[in-house]
PDB file of C-alpha atoms in Angstrom:
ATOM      1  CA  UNK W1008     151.234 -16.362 -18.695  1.00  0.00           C
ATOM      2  CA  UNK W1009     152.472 -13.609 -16.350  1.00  0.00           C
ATOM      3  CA  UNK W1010     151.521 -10.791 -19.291  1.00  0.00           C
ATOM      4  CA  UNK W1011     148.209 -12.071 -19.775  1.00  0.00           C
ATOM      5  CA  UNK W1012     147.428 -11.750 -16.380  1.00  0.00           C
ATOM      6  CA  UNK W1013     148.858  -8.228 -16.071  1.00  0.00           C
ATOM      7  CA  UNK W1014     146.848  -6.995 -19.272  1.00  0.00           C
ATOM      8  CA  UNK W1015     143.540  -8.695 -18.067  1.00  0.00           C
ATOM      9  CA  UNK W1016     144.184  -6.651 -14.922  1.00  0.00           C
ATOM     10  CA  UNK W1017     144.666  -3.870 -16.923  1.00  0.00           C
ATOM     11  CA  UNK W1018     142.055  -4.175 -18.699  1.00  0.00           C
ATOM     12  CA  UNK W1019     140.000  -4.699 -15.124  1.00  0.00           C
ATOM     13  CA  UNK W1020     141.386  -1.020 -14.381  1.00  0.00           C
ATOM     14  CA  UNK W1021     140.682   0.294 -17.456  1.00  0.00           C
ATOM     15  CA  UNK W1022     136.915  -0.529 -17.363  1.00  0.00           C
ATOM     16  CA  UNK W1023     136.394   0.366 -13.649  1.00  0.00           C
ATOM     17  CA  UNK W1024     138.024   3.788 -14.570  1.00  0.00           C
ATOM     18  CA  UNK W1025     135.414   4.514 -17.466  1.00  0.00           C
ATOM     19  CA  UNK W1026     132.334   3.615 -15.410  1.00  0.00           C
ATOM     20  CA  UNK W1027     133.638   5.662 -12.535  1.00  0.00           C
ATOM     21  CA  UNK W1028     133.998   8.715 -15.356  1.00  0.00           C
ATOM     22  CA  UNK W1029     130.543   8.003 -16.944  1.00  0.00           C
ATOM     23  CA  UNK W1030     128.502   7.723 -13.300  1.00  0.00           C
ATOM     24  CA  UNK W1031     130.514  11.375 -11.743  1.00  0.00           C
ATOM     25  CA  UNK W1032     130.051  13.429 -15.208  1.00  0.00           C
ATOM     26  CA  UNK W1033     126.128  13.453 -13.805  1.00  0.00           C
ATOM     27  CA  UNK W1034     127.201  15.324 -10.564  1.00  0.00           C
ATOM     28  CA  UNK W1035     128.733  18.220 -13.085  1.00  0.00           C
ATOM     29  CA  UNK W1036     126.749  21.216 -13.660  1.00  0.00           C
ATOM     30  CA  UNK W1037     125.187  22.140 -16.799  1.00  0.00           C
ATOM     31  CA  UNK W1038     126.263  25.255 -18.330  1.00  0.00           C
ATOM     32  CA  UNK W1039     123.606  24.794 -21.016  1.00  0.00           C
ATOM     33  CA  UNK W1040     121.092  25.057 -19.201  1.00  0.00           C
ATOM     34  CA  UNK W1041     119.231  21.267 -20.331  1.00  0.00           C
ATOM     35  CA  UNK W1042     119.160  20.181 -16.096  1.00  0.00           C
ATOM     36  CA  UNK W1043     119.016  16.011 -16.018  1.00  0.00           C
ATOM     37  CA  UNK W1044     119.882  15.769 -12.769  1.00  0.00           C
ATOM     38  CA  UNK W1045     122.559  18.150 -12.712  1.00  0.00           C
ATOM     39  CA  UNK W1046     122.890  21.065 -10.216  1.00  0.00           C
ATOM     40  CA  UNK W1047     122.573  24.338 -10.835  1.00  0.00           C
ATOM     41  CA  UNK W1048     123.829  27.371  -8.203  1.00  0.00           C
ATOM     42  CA  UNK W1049     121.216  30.091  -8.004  1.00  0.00           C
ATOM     43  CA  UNK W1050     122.070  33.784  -5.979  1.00  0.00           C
ATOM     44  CA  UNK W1051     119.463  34.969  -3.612  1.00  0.00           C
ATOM     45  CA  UNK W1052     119.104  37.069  -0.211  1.00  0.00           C
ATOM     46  CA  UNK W1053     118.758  35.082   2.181  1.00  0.00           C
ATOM     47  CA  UNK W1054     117.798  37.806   4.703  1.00  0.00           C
ATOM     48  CA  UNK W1055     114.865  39.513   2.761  1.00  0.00           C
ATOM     49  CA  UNK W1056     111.586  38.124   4.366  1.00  0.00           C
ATOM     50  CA  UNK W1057     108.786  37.777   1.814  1.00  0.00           C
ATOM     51  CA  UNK W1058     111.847  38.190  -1.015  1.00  0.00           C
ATOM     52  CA  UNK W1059     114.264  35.554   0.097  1.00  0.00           C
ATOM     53  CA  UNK W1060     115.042  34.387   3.376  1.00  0.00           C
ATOM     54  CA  UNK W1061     116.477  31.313   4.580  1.00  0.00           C
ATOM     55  CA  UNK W1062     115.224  29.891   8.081  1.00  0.00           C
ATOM     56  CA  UNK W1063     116.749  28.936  11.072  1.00  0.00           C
ATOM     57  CA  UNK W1064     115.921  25.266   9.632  1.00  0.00           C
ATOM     58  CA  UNK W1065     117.466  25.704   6.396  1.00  0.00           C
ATOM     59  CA  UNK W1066     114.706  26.583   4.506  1.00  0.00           C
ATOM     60  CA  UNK W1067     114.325  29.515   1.665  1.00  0.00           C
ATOM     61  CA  UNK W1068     111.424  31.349   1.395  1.00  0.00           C
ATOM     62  CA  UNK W1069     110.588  34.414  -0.623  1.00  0.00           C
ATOM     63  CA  UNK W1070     109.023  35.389  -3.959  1.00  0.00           C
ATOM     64  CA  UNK W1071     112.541  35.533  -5.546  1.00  0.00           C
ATOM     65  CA  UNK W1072     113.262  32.116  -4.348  1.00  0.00           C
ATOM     66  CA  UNK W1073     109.718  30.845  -5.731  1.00  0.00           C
ATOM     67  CA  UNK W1074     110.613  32.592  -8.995  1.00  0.00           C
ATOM     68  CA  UNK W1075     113.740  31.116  -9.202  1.00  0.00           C
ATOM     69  CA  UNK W1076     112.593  27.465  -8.609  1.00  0.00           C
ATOM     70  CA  UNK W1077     110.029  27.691 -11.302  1.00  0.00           C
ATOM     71  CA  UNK W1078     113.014  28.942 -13.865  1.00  0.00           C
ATOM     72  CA  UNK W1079     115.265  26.645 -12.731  1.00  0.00           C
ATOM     73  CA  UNK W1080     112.213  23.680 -13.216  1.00  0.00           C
ATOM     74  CA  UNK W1081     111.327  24.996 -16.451  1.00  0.00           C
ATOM     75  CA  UNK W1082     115.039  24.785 -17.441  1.00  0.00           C
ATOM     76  CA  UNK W1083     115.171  21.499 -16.461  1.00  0.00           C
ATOM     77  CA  UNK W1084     116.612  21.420 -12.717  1.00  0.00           C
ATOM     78  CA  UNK W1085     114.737  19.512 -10.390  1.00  0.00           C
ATOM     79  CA  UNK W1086     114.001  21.390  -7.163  1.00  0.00           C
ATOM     80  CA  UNK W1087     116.376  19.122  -5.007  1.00  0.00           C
ATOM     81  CA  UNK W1088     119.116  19.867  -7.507  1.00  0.00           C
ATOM     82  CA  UNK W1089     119.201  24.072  -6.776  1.00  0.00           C
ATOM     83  CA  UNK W1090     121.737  25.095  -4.732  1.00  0.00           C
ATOM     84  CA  UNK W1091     120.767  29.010  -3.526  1.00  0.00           C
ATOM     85  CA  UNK W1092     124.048  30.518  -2.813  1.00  0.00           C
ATOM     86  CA  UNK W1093     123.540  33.957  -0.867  1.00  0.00           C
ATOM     87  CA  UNK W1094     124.723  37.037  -2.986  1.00  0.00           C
ATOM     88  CA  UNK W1095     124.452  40.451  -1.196  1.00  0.00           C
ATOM     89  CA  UNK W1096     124.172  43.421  -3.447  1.00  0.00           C
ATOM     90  CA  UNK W1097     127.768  44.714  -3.751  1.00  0.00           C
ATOM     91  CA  UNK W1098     128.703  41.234  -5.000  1.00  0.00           C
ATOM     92  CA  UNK W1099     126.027  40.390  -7.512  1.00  0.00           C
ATOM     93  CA  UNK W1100     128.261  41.861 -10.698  1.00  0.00           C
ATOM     94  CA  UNK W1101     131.310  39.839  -9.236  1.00  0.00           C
ATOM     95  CA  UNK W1102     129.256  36.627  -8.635  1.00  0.00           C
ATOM     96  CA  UNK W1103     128.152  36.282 -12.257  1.00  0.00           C
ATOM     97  CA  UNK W1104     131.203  37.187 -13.700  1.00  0.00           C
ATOM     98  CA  UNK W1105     133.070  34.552 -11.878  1.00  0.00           C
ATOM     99  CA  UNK W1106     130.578  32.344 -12.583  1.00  0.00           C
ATOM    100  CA  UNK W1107     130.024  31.443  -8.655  1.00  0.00           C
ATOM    101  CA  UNK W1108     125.804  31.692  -9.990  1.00  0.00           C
ATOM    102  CA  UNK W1109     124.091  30.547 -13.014  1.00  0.00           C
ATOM    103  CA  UNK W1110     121.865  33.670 -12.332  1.00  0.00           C
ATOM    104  CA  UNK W1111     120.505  35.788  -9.953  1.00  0.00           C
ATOM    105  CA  UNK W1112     117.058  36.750  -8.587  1.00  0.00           C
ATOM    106  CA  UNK W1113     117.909  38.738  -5.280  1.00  0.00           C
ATOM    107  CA  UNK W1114     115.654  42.158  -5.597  1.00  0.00           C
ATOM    108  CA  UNK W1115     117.868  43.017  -8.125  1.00  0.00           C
ATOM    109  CA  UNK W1116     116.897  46.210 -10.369  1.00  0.00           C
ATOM    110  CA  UNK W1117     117.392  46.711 -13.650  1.00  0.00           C
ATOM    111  CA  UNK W1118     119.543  50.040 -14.351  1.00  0.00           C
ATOM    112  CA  UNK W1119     122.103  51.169 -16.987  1.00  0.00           C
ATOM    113  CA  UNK W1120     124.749  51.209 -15.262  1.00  0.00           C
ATOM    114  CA  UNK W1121     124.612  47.395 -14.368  1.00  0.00           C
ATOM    115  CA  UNK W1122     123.226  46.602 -17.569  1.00  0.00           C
ATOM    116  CA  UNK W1123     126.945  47.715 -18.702  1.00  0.00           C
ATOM    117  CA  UNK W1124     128.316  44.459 -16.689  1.00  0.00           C
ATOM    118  CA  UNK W1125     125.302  41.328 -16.772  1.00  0.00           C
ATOM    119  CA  UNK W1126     122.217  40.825 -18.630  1.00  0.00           C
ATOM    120  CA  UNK W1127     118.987  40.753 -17.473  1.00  0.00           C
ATOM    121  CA  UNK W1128     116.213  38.691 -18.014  1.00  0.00           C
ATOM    122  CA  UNK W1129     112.636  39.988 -17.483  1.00  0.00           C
ATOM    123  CA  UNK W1130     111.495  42.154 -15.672  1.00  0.00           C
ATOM    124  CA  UNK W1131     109.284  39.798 -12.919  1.00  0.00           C
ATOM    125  CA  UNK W1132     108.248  42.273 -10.879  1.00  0.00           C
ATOM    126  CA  UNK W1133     107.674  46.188 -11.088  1.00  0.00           C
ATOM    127  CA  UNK W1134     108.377  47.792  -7.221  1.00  0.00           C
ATOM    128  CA  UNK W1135     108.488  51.051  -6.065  1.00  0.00           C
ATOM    129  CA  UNK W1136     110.219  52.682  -2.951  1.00  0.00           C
ATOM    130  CA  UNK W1137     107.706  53.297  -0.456  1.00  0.00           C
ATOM    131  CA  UNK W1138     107.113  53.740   3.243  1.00  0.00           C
ATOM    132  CA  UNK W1139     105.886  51.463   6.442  1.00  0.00           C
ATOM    133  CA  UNK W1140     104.130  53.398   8.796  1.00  0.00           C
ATOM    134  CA  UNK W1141     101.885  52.142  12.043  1.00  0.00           C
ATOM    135  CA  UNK W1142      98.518  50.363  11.304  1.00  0.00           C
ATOM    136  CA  UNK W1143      97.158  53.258  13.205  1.00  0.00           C
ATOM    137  CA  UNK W1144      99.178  56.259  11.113  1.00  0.00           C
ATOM    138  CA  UNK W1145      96.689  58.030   8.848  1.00  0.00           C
ATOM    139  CA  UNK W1146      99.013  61.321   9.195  1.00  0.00           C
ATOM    140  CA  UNK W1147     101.303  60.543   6.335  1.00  0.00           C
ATOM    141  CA  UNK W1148      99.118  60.798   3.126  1.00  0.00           C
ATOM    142  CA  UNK W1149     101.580  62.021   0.387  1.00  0.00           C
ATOM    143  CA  UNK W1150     105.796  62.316   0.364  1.00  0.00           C
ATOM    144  CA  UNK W1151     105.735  65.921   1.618  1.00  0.00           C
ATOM    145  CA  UNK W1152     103.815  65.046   4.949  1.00  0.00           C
ATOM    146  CA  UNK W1153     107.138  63.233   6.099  1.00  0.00           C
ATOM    147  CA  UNK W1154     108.586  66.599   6.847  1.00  0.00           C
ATOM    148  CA  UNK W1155     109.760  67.031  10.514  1.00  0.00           C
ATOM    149  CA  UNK W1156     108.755  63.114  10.701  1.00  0.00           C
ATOM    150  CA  UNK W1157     111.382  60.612  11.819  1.00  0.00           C
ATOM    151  CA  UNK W1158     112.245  58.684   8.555  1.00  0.00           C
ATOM    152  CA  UNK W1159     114.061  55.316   9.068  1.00  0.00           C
ATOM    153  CA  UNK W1160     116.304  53.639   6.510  1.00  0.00           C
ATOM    154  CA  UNK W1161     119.206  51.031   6.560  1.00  0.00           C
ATOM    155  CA  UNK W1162     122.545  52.415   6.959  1.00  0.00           C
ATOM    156  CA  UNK W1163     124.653  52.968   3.412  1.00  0.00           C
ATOM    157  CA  UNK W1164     120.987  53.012   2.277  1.00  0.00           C
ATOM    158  CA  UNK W1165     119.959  55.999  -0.440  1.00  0.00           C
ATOM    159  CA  UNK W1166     116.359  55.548  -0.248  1.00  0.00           C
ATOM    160  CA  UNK W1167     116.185  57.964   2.680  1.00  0.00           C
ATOM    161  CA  UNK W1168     118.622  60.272   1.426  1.00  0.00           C
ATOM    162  CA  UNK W1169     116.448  60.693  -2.087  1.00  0.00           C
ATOM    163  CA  UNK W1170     113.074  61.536   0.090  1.00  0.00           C
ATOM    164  CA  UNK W1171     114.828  63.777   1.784  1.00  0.00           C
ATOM    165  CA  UNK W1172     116.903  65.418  -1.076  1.00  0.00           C
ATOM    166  CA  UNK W1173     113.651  65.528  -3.534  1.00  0.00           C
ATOM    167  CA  UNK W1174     110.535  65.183  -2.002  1.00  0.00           C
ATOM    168  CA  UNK W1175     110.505  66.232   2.350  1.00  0.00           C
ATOM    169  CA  UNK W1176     113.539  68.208   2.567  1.00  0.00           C
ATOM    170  CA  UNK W1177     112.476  68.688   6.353  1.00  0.00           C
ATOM    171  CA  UNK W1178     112.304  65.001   7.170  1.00  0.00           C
ATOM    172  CA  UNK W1179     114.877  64.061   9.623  1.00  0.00           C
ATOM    173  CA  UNK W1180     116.611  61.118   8.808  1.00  0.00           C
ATOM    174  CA  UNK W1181     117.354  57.797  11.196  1.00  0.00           C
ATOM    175  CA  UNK W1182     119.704  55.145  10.202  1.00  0.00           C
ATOM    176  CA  UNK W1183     119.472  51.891  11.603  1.00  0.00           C
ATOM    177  CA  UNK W1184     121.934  48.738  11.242  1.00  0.00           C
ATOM    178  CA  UNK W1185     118.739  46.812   9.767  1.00  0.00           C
ATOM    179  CA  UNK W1186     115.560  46.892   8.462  1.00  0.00           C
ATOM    180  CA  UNK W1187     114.566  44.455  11.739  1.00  0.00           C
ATOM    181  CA  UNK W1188     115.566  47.952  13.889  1.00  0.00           C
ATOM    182  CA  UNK W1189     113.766  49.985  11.781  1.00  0.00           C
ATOM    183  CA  UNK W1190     110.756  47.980  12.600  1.00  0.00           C
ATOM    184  CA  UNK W1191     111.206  47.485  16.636  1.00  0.00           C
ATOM    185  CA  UNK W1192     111.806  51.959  16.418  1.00  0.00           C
ATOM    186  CA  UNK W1193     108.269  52.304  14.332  1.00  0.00           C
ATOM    187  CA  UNK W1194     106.817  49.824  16.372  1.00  0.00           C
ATOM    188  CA  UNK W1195     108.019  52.144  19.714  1.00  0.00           C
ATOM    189  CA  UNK W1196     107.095  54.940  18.004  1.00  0.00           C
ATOM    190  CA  UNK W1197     111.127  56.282  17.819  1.00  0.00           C
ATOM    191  CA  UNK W1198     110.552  56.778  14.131  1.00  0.00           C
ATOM    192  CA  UNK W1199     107.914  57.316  12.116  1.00  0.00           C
ATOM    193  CA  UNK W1200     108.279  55.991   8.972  1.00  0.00           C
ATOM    194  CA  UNK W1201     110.270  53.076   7.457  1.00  0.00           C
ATOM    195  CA  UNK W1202     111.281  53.683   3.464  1.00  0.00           C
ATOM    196  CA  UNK W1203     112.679  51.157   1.046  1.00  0.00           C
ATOM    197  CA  UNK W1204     111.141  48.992  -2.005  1.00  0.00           C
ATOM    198  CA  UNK W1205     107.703  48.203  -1.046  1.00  0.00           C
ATOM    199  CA  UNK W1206     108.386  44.302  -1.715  1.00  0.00           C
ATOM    200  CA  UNK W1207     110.581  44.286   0.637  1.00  0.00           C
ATOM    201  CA  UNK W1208     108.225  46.747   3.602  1.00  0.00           C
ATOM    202  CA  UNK W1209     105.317  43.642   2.146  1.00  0.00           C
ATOM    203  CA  UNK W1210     107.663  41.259   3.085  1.00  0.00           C
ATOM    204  CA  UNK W1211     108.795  42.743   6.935  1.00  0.00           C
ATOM    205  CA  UNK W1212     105.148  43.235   7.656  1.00  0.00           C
ATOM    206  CA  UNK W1213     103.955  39.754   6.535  1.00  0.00           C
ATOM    207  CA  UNK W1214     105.948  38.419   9.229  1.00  0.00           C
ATOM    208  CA  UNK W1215     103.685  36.390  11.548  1.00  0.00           C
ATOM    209  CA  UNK W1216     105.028  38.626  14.400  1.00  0.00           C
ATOM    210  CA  UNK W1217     104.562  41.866  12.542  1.00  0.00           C
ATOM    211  CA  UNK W1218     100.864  40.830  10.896  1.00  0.00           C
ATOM    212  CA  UNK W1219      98.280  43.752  11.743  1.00  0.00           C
ATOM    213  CA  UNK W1220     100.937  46.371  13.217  1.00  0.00           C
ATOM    214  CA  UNK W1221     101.654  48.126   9.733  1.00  0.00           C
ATOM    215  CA  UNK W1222     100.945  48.786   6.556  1.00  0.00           C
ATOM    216  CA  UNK W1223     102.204  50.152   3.295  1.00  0.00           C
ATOM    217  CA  UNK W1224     101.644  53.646   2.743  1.00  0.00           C
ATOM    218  CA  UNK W1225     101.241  53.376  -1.210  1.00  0.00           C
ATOM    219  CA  UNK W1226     103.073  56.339  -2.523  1.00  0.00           C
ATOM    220  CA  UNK W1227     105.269  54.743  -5.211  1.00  0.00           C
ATOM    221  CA  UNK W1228     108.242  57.299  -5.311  1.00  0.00           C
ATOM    222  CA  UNK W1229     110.436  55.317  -7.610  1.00  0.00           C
ATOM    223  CA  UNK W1230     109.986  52.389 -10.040  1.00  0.00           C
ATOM    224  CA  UNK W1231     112.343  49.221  -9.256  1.00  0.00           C
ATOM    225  CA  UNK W1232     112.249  46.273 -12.330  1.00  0.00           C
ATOM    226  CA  UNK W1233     113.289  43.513 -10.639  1.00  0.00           C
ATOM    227  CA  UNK W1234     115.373  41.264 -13.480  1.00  0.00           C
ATOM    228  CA  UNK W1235     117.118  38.100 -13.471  1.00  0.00           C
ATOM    229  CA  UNK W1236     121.089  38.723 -13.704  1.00  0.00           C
ATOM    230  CA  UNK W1237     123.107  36.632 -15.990  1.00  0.00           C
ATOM    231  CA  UNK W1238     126.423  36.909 -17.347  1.00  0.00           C
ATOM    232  CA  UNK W1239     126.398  39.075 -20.363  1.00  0.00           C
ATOM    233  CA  UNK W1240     126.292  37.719 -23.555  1.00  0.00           C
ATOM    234  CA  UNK W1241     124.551  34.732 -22.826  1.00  0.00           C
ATOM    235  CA  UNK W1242     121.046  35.424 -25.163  1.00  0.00           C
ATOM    236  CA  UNK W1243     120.612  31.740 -25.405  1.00  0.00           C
ATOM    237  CA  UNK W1244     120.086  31.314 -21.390  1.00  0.00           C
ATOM    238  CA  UNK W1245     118.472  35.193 -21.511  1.00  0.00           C
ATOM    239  CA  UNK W1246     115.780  33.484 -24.034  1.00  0.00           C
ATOM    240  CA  UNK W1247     115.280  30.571 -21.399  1.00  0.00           C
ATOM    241  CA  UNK W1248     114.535  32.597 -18.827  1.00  0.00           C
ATOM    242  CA  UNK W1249     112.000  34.998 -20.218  1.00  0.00           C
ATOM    243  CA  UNK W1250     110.179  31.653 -21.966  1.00  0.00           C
ATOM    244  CA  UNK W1251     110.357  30.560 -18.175  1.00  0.00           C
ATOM    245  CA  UNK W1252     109.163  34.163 -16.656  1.00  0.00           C
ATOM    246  CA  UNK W1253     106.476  34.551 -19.913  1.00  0.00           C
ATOM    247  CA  UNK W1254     104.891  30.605 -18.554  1.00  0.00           C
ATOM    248  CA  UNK W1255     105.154  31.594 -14.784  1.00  0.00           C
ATOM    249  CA  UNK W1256     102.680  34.650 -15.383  1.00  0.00           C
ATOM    250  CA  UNK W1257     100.264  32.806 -17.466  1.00  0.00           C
ATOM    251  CA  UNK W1258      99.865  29.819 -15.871  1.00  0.00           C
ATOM    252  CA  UNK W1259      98.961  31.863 -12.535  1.00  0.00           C
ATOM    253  CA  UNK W1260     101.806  30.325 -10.677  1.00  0.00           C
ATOM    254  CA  UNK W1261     103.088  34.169 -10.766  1.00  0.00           C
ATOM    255  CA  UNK W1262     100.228  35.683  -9.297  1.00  0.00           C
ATOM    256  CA  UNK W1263     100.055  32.427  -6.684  1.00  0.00           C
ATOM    257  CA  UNK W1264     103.454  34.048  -5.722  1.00  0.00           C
ATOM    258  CA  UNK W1265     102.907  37.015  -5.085  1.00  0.00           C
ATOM    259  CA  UNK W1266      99.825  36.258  -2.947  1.00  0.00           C
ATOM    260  CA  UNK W1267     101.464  34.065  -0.883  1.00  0.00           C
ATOM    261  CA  UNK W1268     104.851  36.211   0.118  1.00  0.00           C
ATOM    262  CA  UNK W1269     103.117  39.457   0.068  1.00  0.00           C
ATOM    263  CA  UNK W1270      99.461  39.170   0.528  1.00  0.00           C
ATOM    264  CA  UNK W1271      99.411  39.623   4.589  1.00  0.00           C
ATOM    265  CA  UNK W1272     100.554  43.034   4.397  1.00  0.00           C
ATOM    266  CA  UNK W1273      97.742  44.223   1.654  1.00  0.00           C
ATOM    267  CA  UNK W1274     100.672  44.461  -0.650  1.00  0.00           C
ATOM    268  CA  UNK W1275      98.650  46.106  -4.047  1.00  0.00           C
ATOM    269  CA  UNK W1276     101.306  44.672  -5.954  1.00  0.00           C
ATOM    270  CA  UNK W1277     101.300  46.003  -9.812  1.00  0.00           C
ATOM    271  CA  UNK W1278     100.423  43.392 -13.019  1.00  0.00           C
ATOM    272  CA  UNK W1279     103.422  41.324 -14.363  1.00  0.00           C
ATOM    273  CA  UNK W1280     105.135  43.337 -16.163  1.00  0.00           C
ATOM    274  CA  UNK W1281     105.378  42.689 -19.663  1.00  0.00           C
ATOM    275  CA  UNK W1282     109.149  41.160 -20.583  1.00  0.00           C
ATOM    276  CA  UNK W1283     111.473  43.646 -21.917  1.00  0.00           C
ATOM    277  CA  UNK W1284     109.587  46.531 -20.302  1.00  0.00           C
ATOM    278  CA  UNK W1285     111.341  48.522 -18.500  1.00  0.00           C
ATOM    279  CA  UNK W1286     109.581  50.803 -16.497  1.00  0.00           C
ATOM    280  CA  UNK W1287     111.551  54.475 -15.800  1.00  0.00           C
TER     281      UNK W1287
END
């Protein structure tokens, strides 16, 4: 009598275990990609207005982050299942190859030299480094008419550097701790120009407390293919993504995206870019 009762409790044990296994494998993430309820860990800035930013409430914002929610849909992840993880640019290689990220979408450009560590789906977005100058500014027409102009860039930045090395060898160079100093020194007139992608300038000057003070200068210095990084290798989730990217533009939810981030600051954003094209 006293083994039947200890296998019937075993037994209890037993079946309480499996059902506890079966209901927590649904919490797991999904490395293939198929989503049902799964999460699924997604880098971004979080300090990029207009690109991706995450609010004092919690909330991300940015054309990245919209880009990445409509992959991450299309891959099967429902919105409340994305976890955006922050991943500043020094880190992005090291992220993906620890697998801390699914993938990336954090203004991240496409070059050889990281193509020799992560893939890259895409491109979503052609940029170009540009400058921000006053609404009022007409004085700064082409790259050589920031000689002897105060030219504002990030500190550890190159994009200032490479005006001044190649283009306005006379332009005398401010670095700031942040693009948000930049800003307050153009606004006070303590520099005159602000230089760095021009999605990220849009993004700065579509900020309701910026709207109307500057605008984009237009003079498309560089080209910048923003791409989705994934660990390398990985063509099956590569294919995914540019099925996801391909949808996104033709469906207008792209172009939606872009108008909504960007559109405050007359951004004159280029088409989608076609996948697979990179643009030198």
């Amino acid at each position: 009598m006293q083994l039947r009762k200890v296998t019937a409790a075993s037994a209890a044990v037993l079946a309480l275990a499996l059902t506890a296994t079966a209901c927590g494998s649904d919490d797991k993430d999904d490395s293939s990609g198929s989503g049902g309820g799964k999460k699924i860990t997604i880098g971004i800035k979080i300090d990029q207005p207009g690109i991706g930013l995450k609010t004092p409430e919690g909330k991300f914002t940015g054309f990245d982050v919209d880009v990445a929610t409509y992959v991450a849909k299309e891959l099967g992840y429902d919105a409340k299942n994305i976890e955006f993880k922050e991943t500043k640019s020094a880190d992005r290689e090291t992220s993906i190859d620890r697998g801390d990220v699914k993938f990336i979408a954090a203004s991240y450009s496409i070059t050889d030299e990281r193509l020799k560590k992560v893939d890259f789906a895409g491109p979503y977005l052609l940029a170009h480094q540009d400058i921000l100058v006053r609404a009022d500014d007409s004085s700064i027409k082409s790259a050589k008419d920031l000689n002897n102009k105060n030219l504002c860039s990030v500190t550890g930045s190159t994009s200032a550097q490479n005006i001044h090395d190649t283009l306005a060898p006379k332009a005398q160079l401010q670095e700031y701790g942040g693009y948000s100093e930049c800003l307050t020194g153009l606004e006070n007139k303590a520099v005159d120009a602000l230089t760095t992608d021009d999605s990220i300038l849009a993004g700065y000057a579509s900020q309701d407390a910026n709207k109307g003070k500057f605008k984009l200068a237009g003079l498309k210095m560089t080209n910048e293919n923003y791409g989705i990084g994934l660990k390398k290798g990985d063509a099956d989730l590569k294919k995914k993504i540019n099925d996801a990217l391909t949808k996104m533009v033709s469906d207008g939810s792209w172009e939606k995206a872009v108008k909504a981030n960007f559109g405050p600051a007359n951004y004159k954003n280029e088409p989608a870019p076609k996948i697979g094209n990179v643009v030198k």
